[in-house]
Amino acid sequence: MTDPVLTDELIAAHGLKPDEYARILEIIGREPTFTELGIFSAMWNEHCSYKSSKKWLRTLPTSGPQVICGPGENAGVVDIGDGQAVIFKMESHNHPSYIEPYQGAATGVGGILRDVFTMGARPIAAMNALSFGEPSHPKTPHLVRGVVEGVGGYGNAFGVPTVGGEVRFHPAYNGNCLVNAFAAGLADADKIFYSAASGVGMPVVYLGAKTGRDGVGGATMASAEFDDTIEEKRPTVQVGDPFTEKRLLEACLELMASGAVVSIQDMGAAGLTCSAVEMGDKGGLGIKLQLDHVPQREAAMTAYEMMLSESQERMLMVLKPSMEAEARAIFEKWDLDFAIVGETIPEDRFLILHGNTIKADIPLSKLSSSAPEYDRPWVETPAAAELGEIPEITPMDGLRALIASPSYAHKAWVWEQYDSQVMADTVRTPGLGAGIVRVHGTDKALAFTSDVTPRYVRANPVEGGKQAVAEAYRNLCAVGARPLASTDNLNFGNPEKPEIMGQFVGAIKGIGAACEALDMPIVSGNVSLYNETDGRAILPTPTIGAVGLIDHIDQIIGGLPEDGDLVVVLGETQGHLGQSALLAEAFGIEAGDAPAVDLDLERRNGEFLRDNRDWLKAASDLSDGGLALAAFEMAEAAGLGLRLETDEIAQLFGEDQARYLLACSFDQAEALMVAAGQAGVTLAVVGRFGGDSVQFGQDSASLAELSTLYRESFARAIGGA
């Protein structure tokens, strides 16, 4: 097949700006081949190169005594003691999931699982953070059903428990849903595998499934805005096979245990191109590939297609030559392809051969570490206007507005489609706060959460960024876990717009400050930009995934209130209603400033809660919906009614930070009060659990009525009952 002529239109279609193309010409001293154009396009797009975000990502705290490996590898690695490590990351599959929701979400799960087991870890937990448009939008129900089925279909078949996550709805996501997938795994701390190639003349081995034409150009597609040509992008979405990935996991772990592996990299975005370049660049070596040896499932594939295919369930590995036969036997046993497709070379070259023809010959280092890097112009987000007068509403109608909203209604329709019990180590299933998984064969446990409030970030990116980390911190503390570290999934619109870039910069500043203050370094992550359709951006959505350690499962705070228990609030309530869930859901008002985040207070209150866990039956952080929503959710889960003494809307629905809802007996509350006085923290008894009604001041409704509304609203909103 003859290569097409490189026109300005073709170059632009590859996401390359004129100055970037001029830089390519300068690097190689000639016009690139079509395959070379595709390789540069893949490596220099936003998704792979982080060219708009690198400058700011470098400001994040990424180290600490608990961190074994921070950003730059497939996933972050954190010490959990006893010679063990937790390996985790969160990554987006937004654009593919909007185009083809089932496969987009499924392959998002598959990709993040590979990131974890590529480093030698057995996956033990998954989460997902999903953002959709308004339920009445014609595409939203289709997207919700497809994405949820895709997440469950892949994770369940692979055999990893989905233990938590979040689902939100907002008109800003009408044209661009977000699918952020998280995975965590366990490994021995001295048996971590990295991607840097080493040694000259070492075999480069292709492992896993065959290469097809699915996903060609997927990384470039993920780095562009959507418009009315969206249906033409459907072929760029990959197709996943969780059963093949399960075999790939077992084969890789078996091969790693054999001592044959020098380095390993999964084939994710930009497939063979990105994996080979990253391995070579990190090792300071060149790579030579012979594409005739690449296992193919389709006839007459071109070099361009093979280099840019994002077919799933594939790995690239540098292997000890003496162990080739043993390695091949392992992969044949698992019915997977094993093919030597190249070798490491001393020169700084990325040399691609197909047949007897050189299809690409590029200085390898220029593709990765020398990719373009931009200092995009940005403008600070203007200070939010004062909130103004709040419309009148009764407390119970306020609660009904929240629990009838699909963003805050009971999510059983979602998580009941996920297997949360596979592997038999799940201690706490989705539904109330952080998920918890026992560290197999020990008394330790790990807690997992993901959090962000996009309304806050839009109103005040710095405080919104802080709040996302602070809420993750609180969710871990609320189950008795000591927060260890974080991963971020930074979802924003077009960074070439100064106001969007300003949101990104502000959020990074807030996230960095909170991670530093709360000792939760960022050890891995992903940036997803250009989340826009026809020029309309999503809400800025910097999702924070966080992991915490519980030294002994007896220390878990995971109970429910009992009849007669007191409702206690840890932290001070001022009644902040700016950007609150109540105003958004009851009145469609998204105004005022985000709540301020006092990081010293967050830490003090979180440590107080963990230090006094023995006096608690149940705990929850207070965030969206404030005291009213959190208290209702805790009571409803226990099948109990509830009485709160106040009927003041700001006291009930205010979203002041650094607060927790606690349930305890009278005697436990007395002990807590003494401890609070000594620690200098604010603690207040505000009500009691029990009965068959929910009462705020003098306003009340039956628990049965509210529970039905809460548990049926989600399915009704998306037509999925």
XYZ file of C-alpha atoms in Angstrom, residues 4 22 38 73 113 130 209 241 267 272 283 298 338 367 407 482 497 511 518 575 580 592 639 693 702:
25
model
C -0.747 9.008 1.317
C 8.006 22.232 11.649
C 1.356 8.709 13.044
C 5.657 4.587 35.953
C -5.968 -3.172 35.608
C -18.712 8.660 36.527
C -3.781 -10.869 22.360
C -11.950 -9.199 26.300
C 0.171 -1.432 25.544
C 2.965 -0.524 20.387
C 16.421 3.015 29.728
C -6.628 -8.972 10.512
C 4.362 -14.746 22.501
C 9.465 11.219 20.872
C -26.833 12.514 41.914
C -4.808 6.296 57.997
C -8.589 28.787 26.464
C -4.610 19.871 45.351
C -2.587 16.007 54.845
C -24.032 27.047 57.544
C -24.441 23.694 47.857
C -21.779 31.884 45.663
C -33.583 1.053 58.969
C -39.992 8.971 61.005
C -42.288 8.914 57.476
